[in-house]
Amino acid sequence: MPGKPASPRKLSLTVNGTLRQALPADGDMPLIFWLRDDLGLAGTHLGCGKGECGACTVLVDGQPVRSCQTTLAEAAGKEITTIEGLGSPEAPHPVQAAFVAEQAAQCGFCTPGMVVESAALLARNAQPDRDEVKTALDGHLCRCGSHHRVLRAVMSLGGRDKS
């Protein structure tokens, strides 16, 4: 007697410290859609959908990646950190607090990606110079023109001159 067909293994990901599972049929789905639509983590924004604007940046095993260009299958087995996983309004991540202090967000659409990218930079280099910050944030587009405020916010965390 044939047995029950084996169910396909689910994809497992750790998102903001919590183990989550997805159907393997969703493996080709861009990570951002799963985060936003299935998990309700709407802080990560979809901008261009081509990996060129940076609004969708999340951390995968501590490395910043464009979640619109990363499939769910590529992220399986890894640790994902979204803007919601960095901090909360009650206990913001230092980068989030610095963005608020420097009023670095205007419309705020690009801010989550810039905050996540900045947190990754500061995790690997606690005192980046201005050029290192600019290089890390190259590829993050802000139509509001708050790049100078963003630079001041990140520079303030490294203990360097903000100008």
Coordinates of C-alpha atoms in Angstrom, one line a residue, residues 2-159:
P2 CA 1.5 3.3 -1.1
G3 CA 2.1 5.7 1.7
K4 CA 1.0 9.2 1.9
P5 CA 3.1 11.4 -0.3
A6 CA 5.8 13.2 1.6
S7 CA 4.9 16.8 2.1
P8 CA 7.5 19.2 0.7
R9 CA 9.8 20.7 3.3
K10 CA 9.0 24.2 4.3
L11 CA 11.5 27.0 4.0
S12 CA 12.7 28.1 7.4
L13 CA 14.0 31.6 8.0
T14 CA 14.6 33.5 11.2
V15 CA 13.1 36.9 11.0
N16 CA 13.9 39.4 13.7
G17 CA 14.8 36.6 16.0
T18 CA 11.7 34.5 15.4
L19 CA 11.7 31.2 13.4
R20 CA 9.3 31.5 10.5
Q21 CA 8.3 29.0 7.8
A22 CA 7.2 29.5 4.2
L23 CA 5.8 27.1 1.6
P24 CA 8.5 25.9 -0.8
A25 CA 6.2 26.9 -3.7
D26 CA 6.9 30.5 -2.6
G27 CA 10.6 30.0 -3.0
D28 CA 10.8 32.2 -6.1
M29 CA 9.0 35.1 -4.4
P30 CA 11.0 38.2 -3.7
L31 CA 11.8 38.3 0.0
I32 CA 10.2 41.7 0.3
F33 CA 6.7 40.4 -0.6
W34 CA 6.9 37.7 1.9
L35 CA 8.0 40.0 4.6
R36 CA 5.4 42.6 3.9
D37 CA 2.4 40.5 2.7
D38 CA 2.8 37.3 4.7
L39 CA 4.4 38.6 7.9
G40 CA 3.0 42.1 8.0
L41 CA 6.4 43.7 8.3
A42 CA 5.6 46.8 6.3
G43 CA 8.5 48.9 7.4
T44 CA 10.6 47.6 4.5
H45 CA 9.5 49.6 1.5
L46 CA 9.4 48.6 -2.2
G47 CA 10.8 51.4 -4.3
C48 CA 12.1 50.6 -7.7
G49 CA 11.8 46.9 -7.6
K50 CA 15.1 46.6 -9.4
G51 CA 17.6 46.8 -6.5
E52 CA 18.6 50.3 -7.5
C53 CA 17.1 52.6 -4.9
G54 CA 17.8 50.8 -1.6
A55 CA 14.4 51.3 0.0
C56 CA 14.0 47.5 0.4
T57 CA 17.3 46.9 2.2
V58 CA 17.3 44.3 5.0
L59 CA 20.1 42.3 6.7
V60 CA 20.6 38.7 5.7
D61 CA 23.1 37.1 8.1
G62 CA 24.2 40.7 9.0
Q63 CA 24.8 41.7 5.4
P64 CA 22.7 44.4 3.7
V65 CA 20.8 43.0 0.7
R66 CA 18.0 44.3 -1.5
S67 CA 15.0 42.3 -0.6
C68 CA 13.4 42.9 -3.9
Q69 CA 16.2 41.1 -5.6
T70 CA 16.6 38.3 -3.1
T71 CA 14.2 35.3 -3.3
L72 CA 12.7 33.6 -0.4
A73 CA 14.6 30.4 -1.3
E74 CA 17.9 32.3 -1.3
A75 CA 17.2 33.6 2.2
A76 CA 16.1 30.2 3.6
G77 CA 18.1 29.0 6.5
K78 CA 19.4 32.5 7.2
E79 CA 18.7 35.3 9.7
I80 CA 16.8 38.2 8.4
T81 CA 16.7 41.6 10.2
T82 CA 14.2 44.2 9.0
I83 CA 13.8 47.8 10.3
E84 CA 11.3 46.4 12.8
G85 CA 14.0 44.1 14.2
L86 CA 16.5 46.8 14.8
G87 CA 14.6 48.7 17.4
S88 CA 11.2 49.9 18.5
P89 CA 9.7 53.4 19.2
E90 CA 10.3 52.7 22.9
A91 CA 13.8 51.4 22.5
P92 CA 15.2 52.6 19.1
H93 CA 18.4 51.3 17.6
P94 CA 21.2 54.0 18.0
V95 CA 20.9 54.6 14.2
Q96 CA 17.2 55.2 14.4
A97 CA 17.7 57.6 17.4
A98 CA 20.4 59.4 15.4
F99 CA 18.1 59.8 12.4
V100 CA 15.5 61.3 14.7
A101 CA 17.9 63.6 16.4
E102 CA 19.3 64.9 13.1
Q103 CA 15.8 65.0 11.5
A104 CA 17.2 62.8 8.7
A105 CA 13.8 61.6 7.5
Q106 CA 11.6 63.8 5.5
C107 CA 9.0 61.7 3.8
G108 CA 10.6 58.6 5.3
F109 CA 10.1 56.3 2.3
C110 CA 13.8 55.6 1.9
T111 CA 14.7 55.8 5.6
P112 CA 14.3 52.2 6.6
G113 CA 16.8 51.1 3.9
M114 CA 19.2 53.8 4.9
V115 CA 18.9 52.9 8.6
V116 CA 19.5 49.2 8.0
E117 CA 22.5 49.9 5.7
S118 CA 23.9 52.3 8.3
A119 CA 23.5 49.8 11.1
A120 CA 25.4 47.2 9.0
L121 CA 28.2 49.7 8.3
L122 CA 28.5 50.6 12.0
A123 CA 28.5 46.9 13.0
R124 CA 31.6 46.3 10.9
N125 CA 33.2 49.7 11.3
A126 CA 32.4 51.6 14.5
Q127 CA 34.1 54.8 13.3
P128 CA 33.6 55.2 9.6
D129 CA 34.9 58.3 8.0
R130 CA 32.7 60.5 5.8
D131 CA 33.8 58.8 2.6
E132 CA 33.1 55.3 4.0
V133 CA 29.6 56.4 5.0
K134 CA 29.0 57.9 1.6
T135 CA 30.2 54.7 -0.1
A136 CA 28.0 52.5 2.1
L137 CA 24.9 54.6 1.4
D138 CA 25.7 55.0 -2.3
G139 CA 22.8 53.5 -4.1
H140 CA 20.2 54.7 -1.6
L141 CA 18.1 57.3 -3.3
C142 CA 16.3 60.0 -1.4
R143 CA 14.2 62.3 -3.4
C144 CA 13.7 64.7 -0.4
G145 CA 17.3 65.6 -0.4
S146 CA 18.0 64.7 3.2
H147 CA 21.4 63.0 2.4
H148 CA 23.3 65.6 4.4
R149 CA 21.2 65.0 7.5
V150 CA 21.7 61.2 7.0
L151 CA 25.4 61.7 6.8
R152 CA 25.4 63.8 10.0
A153 CA 23.3 61.1 11.8
V154 CA 25.6 58.3 10.9
M155 CA 28.8 60.4 11.6
S156 CA 27.4 61.3 15.0
L157 CA 27.4 57.6 16.0
G158 CA 31.0 57.1 15.1
G159 CA 32.2 60.0 17.3

